[in-house]
Tab-separated table of C-alpha atoms and ligand atoms in Angstrom:
chain	number	residue	atom	x	y	z
A	1	MET	CA	31.608	-32.255	-1.408
A	2	ASN	CA	35.001	-31.609	0.216
A	3	LEU	CA	36.906	-34.055	2.401
A	4	TYR	CA	40.389	-34.152	3.869
A	5	LEU	CA	42.755	-36.862	2.676
A	6	ALA	CA	45.122	-37.928	5.465
A	7	THR	CA	48.260	-39.099	3.669
A	8	LYS	CA	51.781	-37.939	2.924
A	9	ASN	CA	52.203	-40.401	0.051
A	10	GLN	CA	52.079	-38.408	-3.196
A	11	GLY	CA	51.507	-41.587	-5.258
A	12	LYS	CA	48.298	-42.204	-3.306
A	13	VAL	CA	47.158	-38.565	-3.575
A	14	ARG	CA	47.514	-38.756	-7.357
A	15	GLU	CA	45.719	-42.082	-7.670
A	16	ILE	CA	42.884	-41.258	-5.273
A	17	ASN	CA	42.181	-37.889	-6.897
A	18	SER	CA	42.029	-39.437	-10.356
A	19	LEU	CA	39.723	-42.188	-9.030
A	20	PHE	CA	37.215	-39.482	-7.967
A	21	THR	CA	37.447	-37.348	-11.122
A	22	GLY	CA	34.012	-36.199	-12.285
A	23	THR	CA	32.199	-37.153	-9.062
A	24	GLY	CA	32.101	-33.687	-7.480
A	25	ILE	CA	33.965	-35.177	-4.517
A	26	VAL	CA	37.188	-33.284	-3.882
A	27	PHE	CA	40.000	-34.210	-1.511
A	28	SER	CA	42.289	-31.636	0.084
A	29	SER	CA	45.598	-32.920	1.350
A	30	ALA	CA	45.787	-32.976	5.144
A	31	ALA	CA	49.481	-33.891	5.168
A	32	VAL	CA	50.398	-30.813	7.205
A	33	ILE	CA	47.511	-31.095	9.711
A	34	MET	CA	48.052	-34.790	10.447
A	35	GLY	CA	51.656	-34.427	11.735
A	36	LYS	CA	53.613	-37.599	12.401
A	37	VAL	CA	51.474	-40.707	12.774
A	38	VAL	CA	52.960	-43.903	14.152
A	39	GLU	CA	51.543	-46.675	11.958
A	40	ASP	CA	52.144	-49.500	14.395
A	41	GLY	CA	48.772	-51.239	14.064
A	42	ASP	CA	48.778	-54.900	13.078
A	43	THR	CA	45.922	-54.390	10.577
A	44	TYR	CA	45.292	-51.990	7.700
A	45	HIS	CA	42.081	-50.959	9.473
A	46	LYS	CA	43.921	-49.813	12.611
A	47	ASN	CA	46.523	-47.870	10.630
A	48	ALA	CA	43.955	-46.223	8.346
A	49	PHE	CA	41.921	-45.243	11.434
A	50	ALA	CA	45.029	-43.812	13.167
A	51	LYS	CA	45.800	-41.616	10.141
A	52	ALA	CA	42.219	-40.391	9.734
A	53	MET	CA	41.863	-39.724	13.479
A	54	ALA	CA	45.148	-37.757	13.557
A	55	VAL	CA	43.415	-35.213	11.328
A	56	TYR	CA	39.865	-35.489	12.717
A	57	GLU	CA	40.895	-34.753	16.313
A	58	LYS	CA	42.476	-31.480	15.159
A	59	MET	CA	39.880	-30.569	12.520
A	60	PRO	CA	36.525	-32.377	12.885
A	61	ASP	CA	35.595	-32.202	9.196
A	62	PRO	CA	35.000	-35.326	7.067
A	63	VAL	CA	38.311	-37.100	6.517
A	64	VAL	CA	39.499	-40.155	4.605
A	65	ALA	CA	42.707	-42.135	5.070
A	66	GLU	CA	43.927	-45.231	3.285
A	67	ASP	CA	46.262	-47.995	4.380
A	68	SER	CA	47.523	-50.623	2.014
A	69	GLY	CA	50.152	-53.251	1.461
A	70	LEU	CA	51.457	-56.151	-0.547
A	71	GLU	CA	50.924	-59.705	0.750
A	72	VAL	CA	53.140	-62.413	-0.725
A	73	ASP	CA	51.937	-65.996	-0.233
A	74	ALA	CA	55.445	-67.528	-0.167
A	75	LEU	CA	56.343	-65.085	2.644
A	76	GLU	CA	53.205	-65.935	4.649
A	77	GLY	CA	51.597	-62.575	3.877
A	78	ALA	CA	54.692	-60.388	4.384
A	79	PRO	CA	55.427	-57.542	3.967
A	80	GLY	CA	51.693	-56.754	4.571
A	81	VAL	CA	51.157	-53.794	6.920
A	82	TYR	CA	54.960	-53.315	6.937
A	83	SER	CA	55.149	-52.817	3.151
A	84	ALA	CA	56.271	-49.179	3.286
A	85	ARG	CA	59.119	-49.940	5.683
A	86	PHE	CA	60.065	-53.500	4.650
A	87	ALA	CA	63.733	-52.570	4.074
A	88	ALA	CA	63.892	-49.786	6.695
A	89	GLN	CA	66.654	-49.706	9.290
A	90	SER	CA	64.284	-48.760	12.143
A	91	ASP	CA	60.553	-48.879	12.898
A	92	ASP	CA	60.406	-45.076	12.612
A	93	ASP	CA	61.635	-44.917	9.028
A	94	ASN	CA	60.159	-45.826	5.675
A	95	ALA	CA	62.516	-47.230	3.040
A	96	THR	CA	62.683	-46.117	-0.581
A	97	ASP	CA	60.641	-48.027	-3.167
A	98	GLU	CA	63.867	-49.333	-4.695
A	99	GLU	CA	65.168	-50.595	-1.327
A	100	ASN	CA	61.861	-52.328	-0.602
A	101	ILE	CA	61.786	-54.019	-4.014
A	102	ASN	CA	65.375	-55.216	-3.620
A	103	GLU	CA	64.596	-56.587	-0.161
A	104	LEU	CA	61.529	-58.400	-1.507
A	105	LEU	CA	63.420	-59.902	-4.460
A	106	ASP	CA	66.230	-61.034	-2.116
A	107	PHE	CA	63.727	-62.823	0.133
A	108	MET	CA	62.123	-64.439	-2.926
A	109	GLN	CA	65.179	-65.442	-4.913
A	110	ASP	CA	64.613	-69.179	-4.402
A	111	VAL	CA	60.817	-69.076	-4.863
A	112	PRO	CA	59.798	-70.755	-8.163
A	113	LYS	CA	57.571	-68.921	-10.638
A	114	GLU	CA	54.354	-70.828	-9.856
A	115	MET	CA	54.676	-70.034	-6.143
A	116	ARG	CA	55.214	-66.281	-6.523
A	117	THR	CA	51.531	-65.395	-5.995
A	118	ALA	CA	50.621	-62.216	-4.121
A	119	LYS	CA	47.903	-59.647	-3.579
A	120	TYR	CA	47.649	-55.956	-2.883
A	121	VAL	CA	45.150	-54.934	-0.189
A	122	SER	CA	43.671	-51.473	0.366
A	123	VAL	CA	41.483	-50.218	3.229
A	124	PHE	CA	39.924	-46.758	3.322
A	125	CYS	CA	38.742	-45.267	6.615
A	126	LEU	CA	36.132	-42.497	6.524
A	127	ILE	CA	35.371	-40.455	9.640
A	128	MET	CA	32.380	-38.202	9.157
A	129	GLY	CA	30.086	-36.638	11.750
A	130	GLY	CA	31.624	-38.821	14.470
A	131	THR	CA	30.958	-42.071	12.571
A	132	THR	CA	33.751	-44.333	11.298
A	133	MET	CA	33.385	-46.563	8.247
A	134	PHE	CA	35.784	-48.826	6.313
A	135	PHE	CA	35.880	-49.791	2.603
A	136	ASP	CA	38.264	-52.462	1.315
A	137	GLY	CA	39.570	-53.871	-1.945
A	138	GLU	CA	42.201	-56.269	-3.232
A	139	VAL	CA	43.836	-57.407	-6.483
A	140	THR	CA	45.646	-60.712	-6.946
A	141	GLY	CA	48.725	-61.303	-9.078
A	142	SER	CA	52.330	-62.473	-8.950
A	143	ILE	CA	55.825	-61.151	-8.289
A	144	ILE	CA	58.425	-61.251	-11.078
A	145	ASP	CA	62.165	-61.418	-10.428
A	146	THR	CA	63.320	-58.274	-12.281
A	147	PRO	CA	61.606	-54.850	-12.042
A	148	ARG	CA	59.885	-53.602	-15.214
A	149	GLY	CA	58.212	-50.266	-16.002
A	150	THR	CA	58.256	-46.743	-14.599
A	151	SER	CA	54.624	-45.875	-13.790
A	152	GLY	CA	52.916	-46.135	-10.374
A	153	PHE	CA	54.882	-46.401	-7.130
A	154	GLY	CA	55.975	-48.876	-4.468
A	155	TYR	CA	56.166	-52.483	-5.641
A	156	ASP	CA	54.422	-51.812	-8.983
A	157	PRO	CA	57.512	-52.664	-11.123
A	158	VAL	CA	57.465	-56.277	-9.817
A	159	PHE	CA	53.690	-56.928	-9.521
A	160	ILE	CA	51.782	-58.454	-12.465
A	161	PRO	CA	48.000	-58.513	-11.896
A	162	ASN	CA	46.238	-61.763	-12.842
A	163	GLY	CA	45.015	-61.773	-16.441
A	164	TYR	CA	47.852	-59.515	-17.668
A	165	ASP	CA	51.464	-60.093	-18.726
A	166	LYS	CA	52.754	-56.661	-17.762
A	167	THR	CA	53.532	-55.139	-14.360
A	168	PHE	CA	51.402	-52.322	-12.933
A	169	ALA	CA	54.378	-50.047	-13.646
A	170	GLU	CA	54.201	-51.038	-17.346
A	171	LEU	CA	50.401	-51.007	-17.598
A	172	GLY	CA	50.188	-47.391	-16.438
A	173	ASP	CA	47.607	-45.415	-14.466
A	174	ASP	CA	44.648	-45.982	-16.806
A	175	VAL	CA	44.673	-49.755	-16.359
A	176	LYS	CA	45.800	-49.670	-12.723
A	177	ASN	CA	43.012	-47.264	-11.789
A	178	LYS	CA	40.406	-49.678	-13.201
A	179	ILE	CA	41.551	-52.903	-11.523
A	180	SER	CA	43.716	-52.076	-8.517
A	181	HIS	CA	43.005	-52.799	-4.860
A	182	ARG	CA	42.745	-49.042	-4.298
A	183	ALA	CA	40.325	-48.640	-7.210
A	184	MET	CA	38.078	-51.399	-5.755
A	185	ALA	CA	38.026	-49.835	-2.300
A	186	ALA	CA	37.678	-46.293	-3.660
A	187	ARG	CA	34.673	-47.350	-5.750
A	188	LYS	CA	32.866	-48.544	-2.586
A	189	LEU	CA	33.758	-45.300	-0.800
A	190	ARG	CA	32.661	-43.261	-3.830
A	191	ASP	CA	29.267	-45.036	-4.011
A	192	TYR	CA	28.682	-44.393	-0.304
A	193	LEU	CA	29.692	-40.712	-0.536
A	194	LEU	CA	27.498	-40.199	-3.600
A	195	THR	CA	24.435	-41.434	-1.705
A	196	ILE	CA	25.212	-38.991	1.119
A	197	LYS	CA	25.894	-36.233	-1.392
A	198	SER	CA	22.555	-36.665	-3.151
A	199	ALA	CA	20.673	-36.990	0.160
A	200	THR	CA	22.219	-33.807	1.545
A	201	ASN	CA	22.554	-31.931	-1.742
A	202	THR	CA	26.204	-31.034	-1.031
B	301	IMP	P1	50.964	-47.091	3.722
B	301	IMP	O1	49.571	-47.524	3.378
B	301	IMP	O2	51.187	-45.641	3.536
B	301	IMP	O3	51.405	-47.625	5.028
B	301	IMP	O4	51.960	-47.727	2.659
B	301	IMP	C1	51.597	-48.773	1.867
B	301	IMP	C2	52.825	-49.336	1.175
B	301	IMP	O5	52.395	-50.539	0.520
B	301	IMP	C3	53.392	-48.437	0.089
B	301	IMP	O6	54.398	-47.594	0.547
B	301	IMP	C4	53.918	-49.469	-0.898
B	301	IMP	O7	55.172	-49.935	-0.497
B	301	IMP	C5	52.907	-50.608	-0.783
B	301	IMP	N1	51.780	-50.384	-1.698
B	301	IMP	C6	50.472	-50.151	-1.382
B	301	IMP	N2	49.739	-49.937	-2.475
B	301	IMP	C7	50.585	-50.018	-3.509
B	301	IMP	C8	50.407	-49.842	-4.909
B	301	IMP	O8	49.328	-49.541	-5.435
B	301	IMP	N3	51.511	-50.008	-5.647
B	301	IMP	C9	52.716	-50.327	-5.125
B	301	IMP	N4	52.951	-50.453	-3.832
B	301	IMP	C10	51.887	-50.303	-3.019
């Protein structure tokens, strides 16, 4: 079964493809088809839908998009849907991972350890045969004050998932792909696609 994946984020492409390894479900990057998408929705659902629809309206084949973010309790849920552009100079730009981490740590410099709780949220949007469906997942943890590790992307060097004492960037892809927000949401999407796949023999 082949689907388009509407994202330009190479970290996500890598993670999502490895989450579907061995399922017979293959994603082709639709980065070129989707063009520029303004992600100005105030929910992950709206932004994931906008990305998937940007591809579907040009090429009406099954397409998946994902929107995600980091929600920090001490910052009342920020950066949330603005995670990719937290440190950006304008609404049109994304910032680098390093700039975003520095911005986050600046905002949190006076937040004590026990109040540094946070969660990652992931929402997949599937558009298939004119029907839209969403699949979500989250992972809770906390934000440390100095980046550690080199794996993953985004805020991974400062996020420690609950039950661990290492950041996602130290734990590496094998652990992250079992417990992450994206893994949770992808598992729901995978289960749904596998039922369709066996019903249609694709
Ligand atoms: P978007 O979904 O492309 O709008 O971007 C989501 C942003 O949230 C990323 O650019 C990261 O800054 C952050 N983010 C989402 N998921 C992760 C993750 O698994 N690790 C680290 N950062 C993430």
